Amino acid sequence: MSFTTSFSPLVSSHPNHLQHLLPPATRSEYRQFLKDPVWFQRQPGHPDSLLSAINPHEHAHMRKLLSPAFTPRALRAQKPVLQKYMNLLVDRLREQVQHGDGVAGIDMGPWFNCTTFDVFGDLGFGESFDCLRHCQYHPWIALLFSNVKAASFVAAARYYPLVESLLMKCIPRSLQQKSERHYQQITTATVLTGILSFLVNEPGKMAQLVNEVRHAFSSSKDVTLQAVANLVHLNAVIQEGLRLCPPVPWMLPRLVPEEGSSVCGTWLPQESPVSLQAYSLNRDPSNFHEATTLLPERWLPDASTNADPPFFHDNRRAIQPFSIDPRSCLGQHLACAEMRLILAKLLLAFDFKAIDGKRLQWEDLRTFLLVEKRPLEVRVRLAG
């Protein structure tokens, strides 16, 4: 981050690769850049997926077929499924707390993962992974977490074809085929982990959100998709969480087209790999007031219209947590719905506090395609 904010919005991160903080005014050009096959290349013997498809026409065809299942209307039809697993999450955590005589130290990361994967299994395959039911990961899910870090090494190996060929022979075909389907669930749980880690470290911000949730709802059954969508402060916290804790801290590389293009004022020849540094962009002081601080109020309705607040000049358009059209994430409505419901139900039912010596510092986490997983152990007690 320090290179792009201190020296230039366009830097060379390694040979023949540039990372940038692309100004919003030039993003229309970036949308036309095709994906870099080094990172998106399909595996030999496998068809293209929505994630790996590079050809824009093939990608558009796939997206057209899948998009009806991811609309807000389709999401509303799945309300019972979402409620089922959100309520089960609360029940499981309540069991943990009661077993600990009213208070327990709980690593929340795995619980977020279990919930989002159970929802995905039910919606995507018609059958839950039963992670919440058994209080442990399904074997496929456990394998996937190991595979995320390995995937970055596989992509790096593509710079050396012989190494790639040898490496791919060591990875089971079934794992190669299935792993990319589940990455969205990791990213949703990652943002939830990041949001909670910031909130427990900022008791004042936590109190504001808890106050809103508990004034809005008297019981868990009142926490519905429509109701949580109207909670102004909750949605502001989620937006701020997406800004500070992007689960994919960089937008995977794309290639400059044949005619070349200007990026951040620098002319680049065809097939130059470039990627957007979302983490740096989101924390750039030129884009946001107190850019590294959790300040959900920057997303409140009057922050962008009233010239008095310090956030009036924040560059909100810089935030693209779900990528840029036409490659934006199809599951963004589901992801936001899950985050709203999970946070609202948890804060209604429990009090969360940081444990000294076990605070998670988001800035210390490493990135292997996605943000690495580290424990987020917090003190949980039943809401009083």
Short mmCIF file of N, CA and C in Angstrom, two decimals, residues 151-289:
data_model
loop_
_atom_site.label_atom_id
_atom_site.label_comp_id
_atom_site.label_asym_id
_atom_site.label_seq_id
_atom_site.Cartn_x
_atom_site.Cartn_y
_atom_site.Cartn_z
N ALA A 151 -3.74 -22.41 -4.37
CA ALA A 151 -4.14 -21.85 -5.67
C ALA A 151 -3.24 -20.70 -6.09
N SER A 152 -2.75 -19.92 -5.13
CA SER A 152 -1.86 -18.81 -5.48
C SER A 152 -0.54 -19.34 -6.01
N PHE A 153 -0.08 -20.48 -5.47
CA PHE A 153 1.16 -21.06 -5.96
C PHE A 153 0.96 -21.70 -7.33
N VAL A 154 -0.23 -22.26 -7.56
CA VAL A 154 -0.54 -22.81 -8.88
C VAL A 154 -0.50 -21.72 -9.93
N ALA A 155 -1.12 -20.57 -9.62
CA ALA A 155 -1.12 -19.45 -10.56
C ALA A 155 0.30 -18.96 -10.81
N ALA A 156 1.10 -18.87 -9.76
CA ALA A 156 2.49 -18.43 -9.93
C ALA A 156 3.26 -19.41 -10.79
N ALA A 157 2.94 -20.70 -10.67
CA ALA A 157 3.65 -21.71 -11.44
C ALA A 157 3.39 -21.59 -12.94
N ARG A 158 2.30 -20.91 -13.31
CA ARG A 158 1.99 -20.76 -14.74
C ARG A 158 3.00 -19.89 -15.46
N TYR A 159 3.80 -19.15 -14.71
CA TYR A 159 4.90 -18.41 -15.33
C TYR A 159 6.01 -19.37 -15.77
N TYR A 160 5.94 -20.62 -15.28
CA TYR A 160 6.94 -21.63 -15.60
C TYR A 160 6.20 -22.90 -16.02
N PRO A 161 5.92 -23.07 -17.31
CA PRO A 161 5.04 -24.15 -17.79
C PRO A 161 5.43 -25.54 -17.30
N LEU A 162 6.72 -25.85 -17.23
CA LEU A 162 7.12 -27.17 -16.79
C LEU A 162 6.74 -27.40 -15.33
N VAL A 163 6.95 -26.38 -14.50
CA VAL A 163 6.58 -26.48 -13.09
C VAL A 163 5.07 -26.66 -12.95
N GLU A 164 4.30 -25.91 -13.76
CA GLU A 164 2.84 -26.02 -13.70
C GLU A 164 2.40 -27.43 -14.03
N SER A 165 2.98 -28.00 -15.09
CA SER A 165 2.59 -29.34 -15.51
C SER A 165 2.83 -30.35 -14.39
N LEU A 166 3.96 -30.25 -13.72
CA LEU A 166 4.27 -31.17 -12.63
C LEU A 166 3.34 -30.94 -11.44
N LEU A 167 3.07 -29.68 -11.14
CA LEU A 167 2.23 -29.36 -9.99
C LEU A 167 0.81 -29.85 -10.18
N MET A 168 0.25 -29.66 -11.38
CA MET A 168 -1.14 -30.04 -11.61
C MET A 168 -1.34 -31.54 -11.52
N LYS A 169 -0.29 -32.31 -11.76
CA LYS A 169 -0.41 -33.76 -11.63
C LYS A 169 -0.56 -34.18 -10.17
N CYS A 170 -0.22 -33.27 -9.26
CA CYS A 170 -0.30 -33.58 -7.83
C CYS A 170 -1.64 -33.21 -7.21
N ILE A 171 -2.49 -32.49 -7.98
CA ILE A 171 -3.76 -32.01 -7.44
C ILE A 171 -4.89 -32.88 -7.98
N PRO A 172 -5.71 -33.48 -7.12
CA PRO A 172 -6.81 -34.32 -7.59
C PRO A 172 -7.73 -33.56 -8.54
N ARG A 173 -8.16 -34.24 -9.60
CA ARG A 173 -9.04 -33.60 -10.59
C ARG A 173 -10.33 -33.11 -9.94
N SER A 174 -10.86 -33.88 -9.01
CA SER A 174 -12.11 -33.47 -8.37
C SER A 174 -11.94 -32.16 -7.62
N LEU A 175 -10.77 -31.95 -7.00
CA LEU A 175 -10.54 -30.71 -6.28
C LEU A 175 -10.38 -29.56 -7.25
N GLN A 176 -9.67 -29.78 -8.35
CA GLN A 176 -9.52 -28.74 -9.36
C GLN A 176 -10.88 -28.29 -9.87
N GLN A 177 -11.80 -29.23 -10.02
CA GLN A 177 -13.09 -28.94 -10.64
C GLN A 177 -14.03 -28.22 -9.69
N LYS A 178 -13.98 -28.51 -8.40
CA LYS A 178 -15.01 -28.02 -7.49
C LYS A 178 -14.62 -26.80 -6.68
N SER A 179 -13.33 -26.55 -6.51
CA SER A 179 -12.93 -25.54 -5.54
C SER A 179 -13.44 -24.16 -5.88
N GLU A 180 -13.43 -23.76 -7.14
CA GLU A 180 -13.78 -22.39 -7.48
C GLU A 180 -15.25 -22.09 -7.22
N ARG A 181 -16.09 -23.11 -7.12
CA ARG A 181 -17.51 -22.86 -6.89
C ARG A 181 -17.76 -22.24 -5.50
N HIS A 182 -16.86 -22.51 -4.58
CA HIS A 182 -17.15 -22.18 -3.19
C HIS A 182 -16.48 -20.91 -2.70
N TYR A 183 -15.71 -20.22 -3.55
CA TYR A 183 -14.94 -19.08 -3.07
C TYR A 183 -15.83 -17.96 -2.54
N GLN A 184 -17.04 -17.80 -3.09
CA GLN A 184 -17.89 -16.71 -2.62
C GLN A 184 -18.22 -16.88 -1.14
N GLN A 185 -18.40 -18.12 -0.71
CA GLN A 185 -18.76 -18.33 0.69
C GLN A 185 -17.61 -17.96 1.62
N ILE A 186 -16.37 -18.19 1.16
CA ILE A 186 -15.21 -17.79 1.95
C ILE A 186 -15.17 -16.28 2.07
N THR A 187 -15.45 -15.58 0.97
CA THR A 187 -15.34 -14.12 0.99
C THR A 187 -16.40 -13.49 1.89
N THR A 188 -17.62 -14.01 1.87
CA THR A 188 -18.67 -13.47 2.74
C THR A 188 -18.30 -13.64 4.21
N ALA A 189 -17.84 -14.83 4.56
CA ALA A 189 -17.45 -15.09 5.95
C ALA A 189 -16.24 -14.25 6.34
N THR A 190 -15.35 -13.99 5.39
CA THR A 190 -14.17 -13.17 5.67
C THR A 190 -14.57 -11.75 6.05
N VAL A 191 -15.51 -11.17 5.30
CA VAL A 191 -15.96 -9.81 5.61
C VAL A 191 -16.62 -9.77 6.99
N LEU A 192 -17.45 -10.77 7.29
CA LEU A 192 -18.08 -10.83 8.61
C LEU A 192 -17.04 -10.89 9.73
N THR A 193 -16.01 -11.69 9.51
CA THR A 193 -14.93 -11.78 10.49
C THR A 193 -14.24 -10.44 10.67
N GLY A 194 -13.99 -9.76 9.54
CA GLY A 194 -13.36 -8.45 9.61
C GLY A 194 -14.22 -7.43 10.32
N ILE A 195 -15.50 -7.41 10.02
CA ILE A 195 -16.41 -6.45 10.66
C ILE A 195 -16.43 -6.67 12.17
N LEU A 196 -16.59 -7.93 12.59
CA LEU A 196 -16.65 -8.20 14.03
C LEU A 196 -15.33 -7.87 14.71
N SER A 197 -14.21 -8.12 14.04
CA SER A 197 -12.91 -7.81 14.64
C SER A 197 -12.75 -6.32 14.88
N PHE A 198 -13.23 -5.50 13.95
CA PHE A 198 -13.18 -4.05 14.14
C PHE A 198 -14.15 -3.59 15.22
N LEU A 199 -15.34 -4.17 15.24
CA LEU A 199 -16.35 -3.74 16.21
C LEU A 199 -15.94 -4.03 17.65
N VAL A 200 -15.39 -5.22 17.90
CA VAL A 200 -15.01 -5.53 19.29
C VAL A 200 -13.82 -4.69 19.74
N ASN A 201 -13.05 -4.19 18.79
CA ASN A 201 -11.94 -3.30 19.13
C ASN A 201 -12.38 -1.85 19.27
N GLU A 202 -13.63 -1.57 18.87
CA GLU A 202 -14.20 -0.22 18.96
C GLU A 202 -15.54 -0.29 19.70
N PRO A 203 -15.52 -0.40 21.03
CA PRO A 203 -16.77 -0.59 21.80
C PRO A 203 -17.82 0.47 21.53
N GLY A 204 -17.41 1.70 21.26
CA GLY A 204 -18.39 2.75 20.97
C GLY A 204 -19.16 2.47 19.69
N LYS A 205 -18.45 2.02 18.66
CA LYS A 205 -19.10 1.69 17.39
C LYS A 205 -20.01 0.47 17.56
N MET A 206 -19.53 -0.49 18.35
CA MET A 206 -20.35 -1.67 18.62
C MET A 206 -21.64 -1.27 19.33
N ALA A 207 -21.55 -0.39 20.31
CA ALA A 207 -22.73 0.02 21.08
C ALA A 207 -23.76 0.71 20.19
N GLN A 208 -23.30 1.53 19.24
CA GLN A 208 -24.23 2.19 18.32
C GLN A 208 -25.01 1.18 17.50
N LEU A 209 -24.31 0.17 17.00
CA LEU A 209 -24.97 -0.83 16.17
C LEU A 209 -25.91 -1.70 16.99
N VAL A 210 -25.46 -2.12 18.16
CA VAL A 210 -26.31 -2.93 19.04
C VAL A 210 -27.58 -2.17 19.40
N ASN A 211 -27.44 -0.90 19.69
CA ASN A 211 -28.59 -0.08 20.04
C ASN A 211 -29.61 -0.04 18.90
N GLU A 212 -29.13 0.11 17.67
CA GLU A 212 -30.05 0.15 16.53
C GLU A 212 -30.78 -1.18 16.37
N VAL A 213 -30.04 -2.28 16.46
CA VAL A 213 -30.63 -3.61 16.25
C VAL A 213 -31.66 -3.92 17.34
N ARG A 214 -31.34 -3.64 18.59
CA ARG A 214 -32.23 -4.02 19.69
C ARG A 214 -33.42 -3.09 19.83
N HIS A 215 -33.32 -1.90 19.28
CA HIS A 215 -34.49 -1.03 19.23
C HIS A 215 -35.42 -1.41 18.08
N ALA A 216 -34.85 -2.02 17.03
CA ALA A 216 -35.65 -2.38 15.86
C ALA A 216 -36.38 -3.71 16.04
N PHE A 217 -35.79 -4.63 16.82
CA PHE A 217 -36.34 -5.98 16.92
C PHE A 217 -36.50 -6.40 18.38
N SER A 218 -37.62 -7.03 18.66
CA SER A 218 -37.85 -7.55 20.01
C SER A 218 -37.57 -9.04 20.09
N SER A 219 -37.59 -9.72 18.95
CA SER A 219 -37.29 -11.15 18.94
C SER A 219 -36.66 -11.53 17.60
N SER A 220 -36.06 -12.71 17.56
CA SER A 220 -35.34 -13.15 16.36
C SER A 220 -36.26 -13.28 15.15
N LYS A 221 -37.52 -13.64 15.38
CA LYS A 221 -38.43 -13.83 14.24
C LYS A 221 -38.74 -12.51 13.53
N ASP A 222 -38.49 -11.40 14.21
CA ASP A 222 -38.72 -10.09 13.59
C ASP A 222 -37.60 -9.70 12.63
N VAL A 223 -36.48 -10.41 12.70
CA VAL A 223 -35.31 -10.08 11.87
C VAL A 223 -35.52 -10.70 10.50
N THR A 224 -36.04 -9.93 9.57
CA THR A 224 -36.33 -10.41 8.22
C THR A 224 -35.46 -9.70 7.20
N LEU A 225 -35.45 -10.23 5.98
CA LEU A 225 -34.67 -9.62 4.90
C LEU A 225 -35.06 -8.17 4.69
N GLN A 226 -36.35 -7.92 4.63
CA GLN A 226 -36.83 -6.56 4.38
C GLN A 226 -36.49 -5.63 5.54
N ALA A 227 -36.64 -6.14 6.76
CA ALA A 227 -36.40 -5.29 7.93
C ALA A 227 -34.94 -4.89 8.06
N VAL A 228 -34.02 -5.84 7.87
CA VAL A 228 -32.60 -5.52 8.03
C VAL A 228 -32.10 -4.61 6.91
N ALA A 229 -32.74 -4.69 5.75
CA ALA A 229 -32.34 -3.81 4.64
C ALA A 229 -32.61 -2.35 4.97
N ASN A 230 -33.50 -2.09 5.93
CA ASN A 230 -33.86 -0.72 6.29
C ASN A 230 -33.08 -0.18 7.49
N LEU A 231 -32.18 -0.98 8.05
CA LEU A 231 -31.38 -0.52 9.18
C LEU A 231 -30.20 0.30 8.67
N VAL A 232 -30.29 1.59 8.84
CA VAL A 232 -29.31 2.51 8.24
C VAL A 232 -27.91 2.27 8.78
N HIS A 233 -27.79 2.15 10.09
CA HIS A 233 -26.45 2.02 10.67
C HIS A 233 -25.86 0.64 10.38
N LEU A 234 -26.68 -0.40 10.39
CA LEU A 234 -26.19 -1.74 10.05
C LEU A 234 -25.61 -1.76 8.65
N ASN A 235 -26.33 -1.18 7.70
CA ASN A 235 -25.83 -1.16 6.33
C ASN A 235 -24.58 -0.31 6.19
N ALA A 236 -24.49 0.75 6.99
CA ALA A 236 -23.28 1.58 6.97
C ALA A 236 -22.09 0.80 7.50
N VAL A 237 -22.30 0.00 8.55
CA VAL A 237 -21.23 -0.82 9.10
C VAL A 237 -20.75 -1.84 8.07
N ILE A 238 -21.68 -2.44 7.35
CA ILE A 238 -21.31 -3.43 6.33
C ILE A 238 -20.52 -2.77 5.21
N GLN A 239 -20.96 -1.59 4.76
CA GLN A 239 -20.23 -0.87 3.73
C GLN A 239 -18.81 -0.55 4.20
N GLU A 240 -18.69 -0.12 5.44
CA GLU A 240 -17.37 0.20 5.98
C GLU A 240 -16.53 -1.06 6.13
N GLY A 241 -17.17 -2.17 6.46
CA GLY A 241 -16.46 -3.44 6.53
C GLY A 241 -15.94 -3.88 5.18
N LEU A 242 -16.74 -3.69 4.14
CA LEU A 242 -16.30 -4.02 2.79
C LEU A 242 -15.14 -3.13 2.35
N ARG A 243 -15.13 -1.90 2.85
CA ARG A 243 -14.04 -0.98 2.51
C ARG A 243 -12.74 -1.39 3.20
N LEU A 244 -12.80 -1.64 4.50
CA LEU A 244 -11.60 -1.93 5.27
C LEU A 244 -11.13 -3.38 5.14
N CYS A 245 -12.05 -4.29 4.87
CA CYS A 245 -11.72 -5.72 4.87
C CYS A 245 -12.13 -6.38 3.56
N PRO A 246 -11.68 -5.88 2.42
CA PRO A 246 -12.06 -6.54 1.16
C PRO A 246 -11.53 -7.97 1.16
N PRO A 247 -12.38 -8.96 0.99
CA PRO A 247 -11.93 -10.36 1.05
C PRO A 247 -10.97 -10.71 -0.07
N VAL A 248 -11.10 -10.00 -1.20
CA VAL A 248 -10.13 -10.13 -2.30
C VAL A 248 -9.41 -8.78 -2.37
N PRO A 249 -8.27 -8.64 -1.71
CA PRO A 249 -7.64 -7.33 -1.58
C PRO A 249 -7.13 -6.74 -2.88
N TRP A 250 -7.10 -7.54 -3.92
CA TRP A 250 -6.69 -7.02 -5.22
C TRP A 250 -7.57 -7.65 -6.29
N MET A 251 -7.84 -6.88 -7.34
CA MET A 251 -8.63 -7.41 -8.44
C MET A 251 -7.69 -8.16 -9.37
N LEU A 252 -7.97 -9.43 -9.60
CA LEU A 252 -7.05 -10.27 -10.35
C LEU A 252 -6.76 -9.68 -11.73
N PRO A 253 -5.56 -9.93 -12.25
CA PRO A 253 -5.04 -9.20 -13.41
C PRO A 253 -5.87 -9.32 -14.68
N ARG A 254 -5.82 -8.23 -15.43
CA ARG A 254 -6.39 -8.19 -16.78
C ARG A 254 -5.31 -7.69 -17.73
N LEU A 255 -5.54 -7.91 -19.02
CA LEU A 255 -4.54 -7.56 -20.03
C LEU A 255 -4.97 -6.34 -20.83
N VAL A 256 -4.02 -5.46 -21.08
CA VAL A 256 -4.27 -4.30 -21.93
C VAL A 256 -4.58 -4.80 -23.34
N PRO A 257 -5.62 -4.28 -24.01
CA PRO A 257 -6.01 -4.76 -25.35
C PRO A 257 -4.99 -4.42 -26.43
N GLU A 258 -5.28 -4.89 -27.65
CA GLU A 258 -4.34 -4.77 -28.77
C GLU A 258 -3.89 -3.34 -29.03
N GLU A 259 -4.82 -2.41 -28.97
CA GLU A 259 -4.50 -1.03 -29.31
C GLU A 259 -3.73 -0.31 -28.20
N GLY A 260 -3.48 -0.99 -27.07
CA GLY A 260 -2.82 -0.34 -25.96
C GLY A 260 -3.79 0.56 -25.22
N SER A 261 -3.39 1.08 -24.08
CA SER A 261 -4.28 1.93 -23.30
C SER A 261 -3.48 2.73 -22.27
N SER A 262 -4.04 3.85 -21.87
CA SER A 262 -3.43 4.68 -20.84
C SER A 262 -4.03 4.30 -19.48
N VAL A 263 -3.19 3.97 -18.53
CA VAL A 263 -3.61 3.62 -17.17
C VAL A 263 -2.89 4.54 -16.19
N CYS A 264 -3.66 5.30 -15.43
CA CYS A 264 -3.09 6.26 -14.47
C CYS A 264 -2.11 7.20 -15.15
N GLY A 265 -2.43 7.59 -16.39
CA GLY A 265 -1.60 8.55 -17.10
C GLY A 265 -0.38 7.96 -17.76
N THR A 266 -0.22 6.65 -17.72
CA THR A 266 0.92 5.98 -18.34
C THR A 266 0.44 5.09 -19.47
N TRP A 267 1.04 5.27 -20.66
CA TRP A 267 0.64 4.45 -21.80
C TRP A 267 1.26 3.06 -21.68
N LEU A 268 0.40 2.03 -21.80
CA LEU A 268 0.86 0.66 -21.70
C LEU A 268 0.61 -0.08 -23.00
N PRO A 269 1.56 -0.89 -23.46
CA PRO A 269 1.38 -1.64 -24.70
C PRO A 269 0.44 -2.81 -24.50
N GLN A 270 0.04 -3.43 -25.62
CA GLN A 270 -0.89 -4.54 -25.56
C GLN A 270 -0.35 -5.69 -24.70
N GLU A 271 -1.29 -6.39 -24.07
CA GLU A 271 -1.02 -7.57 -23.24
C GLU A 271 -0.18 -7.27 -22.00
N SER A 272 -0.13 -6.00 -21.59
CA SER A 272 0.51 -5.69 -20.31
C SER A 272 -0.44 -6.11 -19.19
N PRO A 273 -0.02 -6.96 -18.25
CA PRO A 273 -0.90 -7.35 -17.15
C PRO A 273 -1.02 -6.22 -16.12
N VAL A 274 -2.24 -5.87 -15.77
CA VAL A 274 -2.47 -4.84 -14.76
C VAL A 274 -3.55 -5.33 -13.79
N SER A 275 -3.43 -4.93 -12.54
CA SER A 275 -4.45 -5.30 -11.56
C SER A 275 -4.74 -4.11 -10.65
N LEU A 276 -5.95 -4.09 -10.15
CA LEU A 276 -6.40 -3.01 -9.27
C LEU A 276 -6.14 -3.39 -7.82
N GLN A 277 -5.46 -2.53 -7.09
CA GLN A 277 -5.17 -2.77 -5.68
C GLN A 277 -6.32 -2.25 -4.82
N ALA A 278 -7.32 -3.10 -4.60
CA ALA A 278 -8.51 -2.67 -3.86
C ALA A 278 -8.17 -2.29 -2.42
N TYR A 279 -7.32 -3.05 -1.77
CA TYR A 279 -6.97 -2.76 -0.38
C TYR A 279 -6.35 -1.38 -0.26
N SER A 280 -5.41 -1.07 -1.14
CA SER A 280 -4.74 0.24 -1.10
C SER A 280 -5.69 1.35 -1.50
N LEU A 281 -6.51 1.09 -2.52
CA LEU A 281 -7.47 2.09 -2.98
C LEU A 281 -8.44 2.46 -1.87
N ASN A 282 -8.92 1.46 -1.14
CA ASN A 282 -9.91 1.68 -0.08
C ASN A 282 -9.33 2.43 1.11
N ARG A 283 -8.02 2.36 1.28
CA ARG A 283 -7.37 2.99 2.43
C ARG A 283 -6.51 4.19 2.03
N ASP A 284 -6.70 4.66 0.83
CA ASP A 284 -5.94 5.80 0.33
C ASP A 284 -6.48 7.09 0.95
N PRO A 285 -5.66 7.87 1.65
CA PRO A 285 -6.13 9.12 2.27
C PRO A 285 -6.68 10.13 1.28
N SER A 286 -6.28 10.01 0.01
CA SER A 286 -6.84 10.92 -0.99
C SER A 286 -8.27 10.56 -1.35
N ASN A 287 -8.70 9.35 -0.98
CA ASN A 287 -10.06 8.91 -1.25
C ASN A 287 -10.98 9.02 -0.03
N PHE A 288 -10.41 8.85 1.18
CA PHE A 288 -11.26 8.79 2.37
C PHE A 288 -10.63 9.53 3.55
N HIS A 289 -11.48 10.24 4.26
CA HIS A 289 -11.08 10.89 5.50
C HIS A 289 -10.79 9.82 6.56
#
